[in-house]
Structure formats: C-alpha cells, structure tokens
Coordinates of C-alpha atoms in Angstrom, one line a residue:
X1 CA -81.0 -121.5 73.5
X2 CA -78.4 -122.4 76.2
X3 CA -78.5 -121.2 79.8
X4 CA -75.7 -118.8 79.3
X5 CA -77.5 -117.1 76.5
X6 CA -80.8 -117.0 78.6
X7 CA -78.9 -115.4 81.6
X8 CA -77.4 -112.7 79.1
X9 CA -80.9 -112.0 77.9
X10 CA -82.1 -111.2 81.4
X11 CA -79.3 -108.7 81.9
X12 CA -80.7 -106.6 79.0
X13 CA -81.4 -102.9 79.7
X14 CA -85.0 -102.4 79.0
X15 CA -86.6 -99.0 78.5
X16 CA -88.5 -99.4 81.8
X17 CA -85.4 -100.2 83.7
X18 CA -83.6 -97.2 82.0
X19 CA -86.5 -94.9 83.1
X20 CA -86.2 -96.2 86.7
X21 CA -82.5 -95.5 86.6
X22 CA -83.2 -91.9 85.4
X23 CA -85.7 -91.6 88.2
X24 CA -83.0 -92.5 90.7
X25 CA -81.2 -89.3 89.6
X26 CA -84.1 -87.3 91.1
X27 CA -84.8 -88.3 94.7
X28 CA -87.9 -86.2 94.9
X29 CA -89.5 -88.2 92.0
X30 CA -92.6 -90.2 92.7
X31 CA -92.5 -92.4 89.6
X32 CA -95.1 -90.3 87.7
X33 CA -92.8 -89.8 84.6
X34 CA -92.0 -93.6 84.5
X35 CA -95.7 -94.5 84.5
X36 CA -96.4 -91.9 81.8
X37 CA -93.5 -93.2 79.7
X38 CA -94.8 -96.8 80.1
X39 CA -98.1 -95.8 78.6
X40 CA -96.3 -94.1 75.6
X41 CA -94.3 -97.3 75.2
X42 CA -97.5 -99.2 75.2
X43 CA -99.0 -97.0 72.5
X44 CA -95.9 -97.4 70.3
X45 CA -96.0 -101.2 70.7
X46 CA -99.7 -101.2 69.6
X47 CA -99.1 -99.0 66.6
X48 CA -96.0 -101.0 65.6
X49 CA -98.2 -104.2 65.5
X50 CA -101.0 -102.3 63.6
X51 CA -98.4 -100.9 61.0
X52 CA -97.0 -104.4 60.5
X53 CA -100.5 -105.8 59.9
X54 CA -101.8 -102.7 57.9
X55 CA -101.8 -104.5 54.5
X56 CA -103.4 -107.7 55.8
X57 CA -106.1 -105.9 58.0
X58 CA -107.2 -103.7 55.1
X59 CA -106.4 -100.5 57.1
X60 CA -104.7 -98.9 54.2
X61 CA -106.7 -96.4 52.3
X62 CA -108.5 -93.1 53.0
X63 CA -110.7 -92.8 56.0
X64 CA -112.9 -90.4 54.0
X65 CA -111.9 -87.2 55.6
X66 CA -108.9 -84.9 55.8
X67 CA -106.9 -84.2 59.1
X68 CA -106.8 -80.7 60.5
X69 CA -103.4 -80.1 58.9
X70 CA -105.1 -81.1 55.6
X71 CA -103.8 -80.1 52.1
X72 CA -101.2 -81.6 49.9
X73 CA -99.8 -84.9 51.0
X74 CA -101.9 -84.9 54.2
X75 CA -104.8 -87.2 53.3
X76 CA -105.8 -89.1 56.3
X77 CA -105.2 -92.8 56.4
X78 CA -107.3 -95.1 58.6
X79 CA -104.1 -95.9 60.4
X80 CA -103.7 -92.3 61.4
X81 CA -107.0 -92.4 63.0
X82 CA -106.3 -95.6 64.9
X83 CA -102.9 -94.4 66.0
X84 CA -104.4 -91.2 67.4
X85 CA -107.1 -93.0 69.4
X86 CA -104.5 -95.4 70.8
X87 CA -102.2 -92.6 72.0
X88 CA -105.1 -90.4 73.4
X89 CA -106.5 -93.4 75.3
X90 CA -103.0 -94.6 76.5
X91 CA -102.1 -91.1 77.8
X92 CA -105.4 -90.3 79.4
X93 CA -105.6 -93.8 81.2
X94 CA -102.0 -93.2 82.6
X95 CA -103.6 -90.7 85.0
X96 CA -100.5 -88.5 84.6
X97 CA -101.5 -86.1 81.9
X98 CA -103.8 -83.0 82.0
X99 CA -103.4 -81.6 78.4
X100 CA -102.8 -83.3 75.1
X101 CA -102.0 -81.8 71.8
X102 CA -102.2 -84.1 68.7
X103 CA -101.7 -83.3 65.1
X104 CA -105.0 -85.0 64.4
X105 CA -107.1 -82.9 66.7
X106 CA -107.9 -79.3 66.0
X107 CA -108.2 -78.4 69.7
X108 CA -106.1 -79.3 72.7
X109 CA -107.6 -82.1 74.8
X110 CA -108.1 -81.4 78.5
X111 CA -108.1 -84.5 80.6
X112 CA -111.1 -84.9 83.0
X113 CA -110.3 -84.0 86.7
X114 CA -110.3 -87.7 88.1
X115 CA -107.6 -88.7 85.7
X116 CA -105.6 -85.5 85.6
X117 CA -101.8 -85.5 86.1
X118 CA -99.0 -82.9 85.9
X119 CA -97.8 -83.5 82.3
X120 CA -98.6 -82.1 79.0
X121 CA -97.8 -84.3 76.0
X122 CA -97.7 -83.0 72.4
X123 CA -97.4 -85.7 69.7
X124 CA -97.8 -86.6 66.1
X125 CA -99.3 -90.1 66.3
X126 CA -98.2 -91.2 62.9
X127 CA -95.8 -88.9 61.0
X128 CA -95.3 -89.6 57.3
X129 CA -98.5 -91.7 57.0
X130 CA -98.8 -90.8 53.3
X131 CA -95.9 -93.3 53.0
X132 CA -97.8 -96.3 54.4
X133 CA -98.7 -97.7 51.0
X134 CA -95.0 -98.0 49.9
X135 CA -93.6 -99.4 53.0
X136 CA -91.3 -96.5 54.0
X137 CA -90.5 -96.0 57.6
X138 CA -93.0 -93.8 59.4
X139 CA -93.1 -92.9 63.1
X140 CA -94.6 -91.3 66.3
X141 CA -93.1 -88.1 67.6
X142 CA -93.7 -86.8 71.2
X143 CA -92.6 -84.0 73.5
X144 CA -93.5 -83.7 77.2
X145 CA -93.9 -80.6 79.4
X146 CA -94.6 -80.2 83.1
X147 CA -97.7 -78.1 84.0
X148 CA -97.6 -75.8 87.0
X149 CA -101.1 -76.2 88.1
X150 CA -102.9 -79.3 86.8
X151 CA -106.3 -78.3 88.3
X152 CA -106.3 -75.0 86.4
X153 CA -104.5 -75.9 83.1
X154 CA -105.0 -73.5 80.2
X155 CA -103.8 -73.4 76.6
X156 CA -101.1 -71.0 77.8
X157 CA -99.5 -73.9 79.7
X158 CA -99.1 -75.7 76.4
X159 CA -97.7 -72.7 74.4
X160 CA -94.3 -72.8 76.1
X161 CA -90.8 -72.6 74.3
X162 CA -89.1 -75.9 73.7
X163 CA -86.5 -75.0 76.2
X164 CA -89.1 -75.9 78.9
X165 CA -89.5 -79.4 77.5
X166 CA -88.5 -82.1 80.0
X167 CA -88.4 -85.0 77.6
X168 CA -88.8 -85.9 73.9
X169 CA -88.6 -88.8 71.7
X170 CA -89.8 -90.7 68.5
X171 CA -90.6 -94.2 67.7
X172 CA -89.8 -95.4 64.1
X173 CA -91.8 -98.3 62.6
X174 CA -89.4 -99.7 59.9
X175 CA -87.3 -102.7 59.3
X176 CA -87.2 -102.7 63.1
X177 CA -89.1 -100.8 65.6
X178 CA -86.8 -98.2 67.2
X179 CA -87.7 -95.8 70.1
X180 CA -85.2 -92.8 70.6
X181 CA -85.7 -90.9 73.9
X182 CA -84.1 -88.1 75.7
X183 CA -85.0 -87.0 79.4
X184 CA -82.5 -84.1 79.3
X185 CA -79.6 -86.4 80.0
X186 CA -78.3 -87.4 76.6
X187 CA -80.0 -89.5 73.9
X188 CA -80.7 -93.3 74.0
X189 CA -82.1 -95.7 71.4
X190 CA -84.1 -98.8 72.1
X191 CA -85.1 -101.6 69.7
X192 CA -88.3 -103.6 70.1
X193 CA -87.4 -107.3 70.6
X194 CA -90.5 -109.0 69.3
X195 CA -89.7 -112.2 71.2
X196 CA -89.8 -110.4 74.5
X197 CA -92.2 -107.6 73.7
X198 CA -89.7 -105.2 75.2
X199 CA -87.7 -102.2 74.0
X200 CA -84.1 -103.1 74.6
X201 CA -81.2 -100.4 74.8
X202 CA -79.4 -100.9 71.6
X203 CA -77.9 -97.4 71.0
X204 CA -76.7 -96.0 74.3
X205 CA -75.7 -92.3 74.6
X206 CA -76.1 -91.4 70.9
X207 CA -73.8 -88.5 69.8
X208 CA -74.2 -87.0 66.3
X209 CA -70.9 -86.5 64.5
X210 CA -69.8 -82.8 64.4
X211 CA -69.8 -82.7 60.6
X212 CA -71.7 -85.1 58.2
X213 CA -71.5 -86.2 54.5
X214 CA -75.2 -86.1 53.9
X215 CA -77.9 -83.3 53.3
X216 CA -81.5 -84.0 53.4
X217 CA -84.1 -81.6 51.7
X218 CA -86.9 -81.7 49.2
X219 CA -85.1 -80.2 46.2
X220 CA -88.4 -80.0 44.3
X221 CA -89.1 -76.8 46.1
X222 CA -85.7 -75.4 45.2
X223 CA -87.2 -72.5 42.9
X224 CA -89.0 -71.2 46.0
X225 CA -86.1 -71.0 48.4
X226 CA -84.5 -67.9 49.9
X227 CA -80.9 -67.0 49.0
X228 CA -79.2 -68.6 52.2
X229 CA -80.9 -72.0 51.7
X230 CA -80.2 -72.0 47.9
X231 CA -76.6 -71.0 48.5
X232 CA -76.1 -73.7 51.3
X233 CA -77.4 -76.5 49.0
X234 CA -75.2 -75.3 46.1
X235 CA -72.3 -75.5 48.5
X236 CA -73.3 -79.1 49.5
X237 CA -73.1 -80.1 45.8
X238 CA -70.2 -78.0 44.8
X239 CA -67.9 -77.5 47.9
X240 CA -65.6 -74.3 47.6
X241 CA -62.8 -76.0 49.6
X242 CA -62.2 -78.8 47.1
X243 CA -63.7 -81.5 49.5
X244 CA -66.1 -84.1 48.3
X245 CA -69.7 -83.1 47.7
X246 CA -72.3 -84.2 50.3
X247 CA -74.7 -87.0 49.3
X248 CA -78.4 -86.2 49.0
X249 CA -80.7 -88.4 51.0
X250 CA -84.4 -87.5 51.3
X251 CA -87.1 -90.1 52.4
X252 CA -89.9 -87.6 52.9
X253 CA -90.7 -89.1 56.3
X254 CA -89.4 -86.8 59.1
X255 CA -88.8 -89.5 61.6
X256 CA -86.7 -91.6 59.1
X257 CA -84.7 -88.6 57.8
X258 CA -83.9 -87.3 61.3
X259 CA -83.1 -90.7 62.6
X260 CA -80.5 -91.2 59.8
X261 CA -79.2 -87.6 60.4
X262 CA -78.8 -88.5 64.2
X263 CA -76.8 -91.6 63.6
X264 CA -74.8 -90.7 60.5
X265 CA -74.5 -86.9 60.8
X266 CA -75.2 -84.3 58.2
X267 CA -78.2 -81.9 58.1
X268 CA -82.0 -82.1 57.6
X269 CA -83.6 -78.9 56.1
X270 CA -87.2 -78.0 55.7
X271 CA -86.9 -74.3 54.9
X272 CA -89.5 -71.6 54.5
X273 CA -90.2 -70.8 50.9
X274 CA -92.5 -68.7 48.7
X275 CA -95.2 -71.5 48.9
X276 CA -94.9 -72.0 52.7
X277 CA -93.5 -68.7 54.1
X278 CA -93.7 -70.0 57.7
X279 CA -92.3 -73.4 56.8
X280 CA -94.3 -76.7 56.9
X281 CA -93.3 -78.6 60.0
X282 CA -95.2 -78.0 63.2
X283 CA -93.5 -76.5 66.2
X284 CA -95.0 -78.4 69.2
X285 CA -94.9 -81.9 68.0
X286 CA -92.3 -82.0 65.2
X287 CA -89.7 -79.1 65.5
X288 CA -89.5 -79.1 69.3
X289 CA -89.1 -82.8 70.0
X290 CA -86.5 -83.3 67.1
X291 CA -84.6 -80.2 68.2
X292 CA -84.5 -81.2 71.8
X293 CA -83.0 -84.7 70.7
X294 CA -80.6 -83.0 68.3
X295 CA -79.2 -80.6 70.9
X296 CA -79.0 -83.5 73.5
X297 CA -77.0 -85.4 71.1
X298 CA -74.5 -82.6 70.5
X299 CA -76.1 -81.1 67.3
X300 CA -77.9 -77.9 66.7
X301 CA -81.4 -76.8 65.5
X302 CA -82.0 -73.4 63.8
X303 CA -85.1 -71.7 62.2
X304 CA -83.3 -69.4 60.0
X305 CA -83.5 -66.6 62.6
X306 CA -82.7 -68.2 66.0
X307 CA -82.4 -71.4 68.0
X308 CA -85.4 -73.5 67.3
X309 CA -86.2 -74.4 70.9
X310 CA -86.6 -70.6 71.7
X311 CA -89.7 -70.3 69.5
X312 CA -92.6 -69.2 71.8
X313 CA -95.6 -70.7 69.9
X314 CA -98.8 -68.6 69.7
X315 CA -101.1 -71.4 68.5
X316 CA -100.9 -75.2 69.0
X317 CA -100.5 -76.1 65.2
X318 CA -98.0 -73.3 64.4
X319 CA -95.4 -74.1 61.7
X320 CA -91.7 -73.2 61.5
X321 CA -88.8 -73.6 59.1
X322 CA -86.1 -75.9 60.4
X323 CA -82.4 -76.7 59.9
X324 CA -81.2 -79.4 62.2
X325 CA -78.2 -81.8 62.5
X326 CA -74.4 -81.9 63.0
X327 CA -73.2 -78.9 64.8
X328 CA -70.7 -77.7 62.1
X329 CA -73.2 -78.1 59.2
X330 CA -75.9 -76.1 61.0
X331 CA -73.3 -73.5 61.9
X332 CA -72.5 -73.0 58.2
X333 CA -76.1 -72.2 57.3
X334 CA -76.4 -70.0 60.3
X335 CA -73.4 -67.9 59.0
X336 CA -75.2 -67.6 55.5
X337 CA -78.4 -66.3 57.2
X338 CA -76.2 -63.9 59.4
X339 CA -74.4 -62.7 56.4
X340 CA -77.7 -62.0 54.6
X341 CA -79.3 -60.1 57.5
X342 CA -76.2 -57.9 57.9
X343 CA -76.4 -56.8 54.2
X344 CA -80.1 -56.4 54.3

C-alpha cells in the first residue's frame, strides 16, 4: 500500500471516534457512555470471531438445554451460551452498568456494588441462532437505558417504555460484520475492518425510504392472522392502485430482515396470531431497539394498537406484535387497524 492510501486509512471514522464526537454534544458528559459502548463493541468483535470459527471449533450443535424463551425454533446452541457469557462479562467489567437483561437469563442480573454504573442494558446476545448451521446472518441486539439511582436499582427501573431508551443498536454477523447504532441523533452503520480490528463508519446517517417495494413476513402463519394483517399482505401481492406488487423477502433472522428493511425500505411484520396472541418478539431486547432505530431513521413502528416505543412492559421477557419499516407502508397498516377498530 502506498503512503497516500495509508494516510487515507488513518482518516477513517472509527466507532470510538464517532462516540467521542457524540459525547462532545453533551458538555456534562464524563465519558461513561463511550466506555460502555467500547465494551459492547468488544463483545461484538469476540462473537464475530466465534461465529466465523463456529464450524471449525465444533461449537455448532445443541448445548443440551433449552433457553428460557424455549419452544419451537428456540433450541439453544453452544454459540448462544458463549455469546451470552461474553456480553455479560464485557458489560459488568465496564463498571458502567447496574442491571442487565438478557434473552438467555430468566431473571435480570444486578451488578455487584463495586462495579455498578448508571446504565441498564437489555440485549439478545445471538438473535436467529437456529440459523447458525446454514450460514444465514445472525446478530446481537441491544438497548440502553439510564437508571435514576444506581445504588437502589430495582426491576421497575428496567420496565420502562422504549421512549426512555437513550441508545440502541445491533451487530449483524454475515458476509461482513456490521454494527448499526443510534444514540438518539440519527442512525449510523459501521463495518468491521478485519485488517484493523476496528469498526469503520460506512453508512453515515441512514435514512429509510418513505415507501418500499419489499414486505417481510412468515406467510406460513397466514391462516392464523387477524383481518388487518391478512388484508395488508393481500394488498402487497395484489395492489388496488394498479402499481407493481411488493416482493416478499423473509430470512427468519430478525437482525438480517430489519437490516435489509432499514437500507432498502419496505415493511417487516411479526403480527399476533391465534397461535401467539401476544406476538412472538420480545419487547425489551427486540421490539424496542429495532423500533428506536427505525424511528431515528425516519420510519415507524406499530404494535397493531399503538406506537411500539410506548409499550410499558410488565415483565422482562414480555412479547409484542410488531410492524416496522418505511413510514408510508406502516401508515397503511395502521389505517387498516383503525378501520377495523372503528367498525368493531
């Protein structure tokens, strides 16, 4: 590589530099959030490496137990266990967290007093892990809250609406390792440069198109859907205005499906149905972080009843239906639900 190219590489915007720039917008900041973020990033790098080596390291296969969200499609892989341990240790050792909520742990983790900080982190350490065997993109999802009193933190501090979230993001482990982050000031995407071991800003200020050409849903559940969802999907396939039908794209890994929706536009649906009347996706570490990112990028997120971020959870593993994506596409399904409730 020539000297000009080397000089250009040193001018790259790393995720740490980005966090420090964001910190500069808050003069009262002491750098606690930047330290917390650096530990999340470290966890993502570790898991990215483990995912890449999963086949070689014989980490694939059942760990011999089911995770607390057990049931169909939720068998626990060894990589799940490893990822959870990595993130718990990384977050606790940051000295900036006081409560952790993980998909893999039945109860919330309260950090010991000497290492306690002012943040609560809710996370799914390895979302879509049932796809590990076939090489489909999987990821880590996280949402961050600030706790009022770190020395007297309770479960109530965790059960806050998503509107109180201060930051959210996900890291997708696929053909490249991509970390998408919002600290409440827009959405930015970073890609891991393996030669530097650094996340570099590659997708600055992501904005979702107002309307998209893709819908993403598990149509295998169609017979159990309610009328507005069924009507919306029918419209996607047979538009009433003579426009081209939308394309169906469904990977079955939330991080991958939402990532595509964020970049290309369209809508991602995981509605309630007769089989799962409360929906399937978890509020604190799936619905809230993805809804936060979607709104920050100019999209919308809806539960079938109201704005997703306004849910007030009553338990840490609570589930909810979700419709998120391009503003106009979500607006259309909102109008279908509104029409149904007005005739009910």
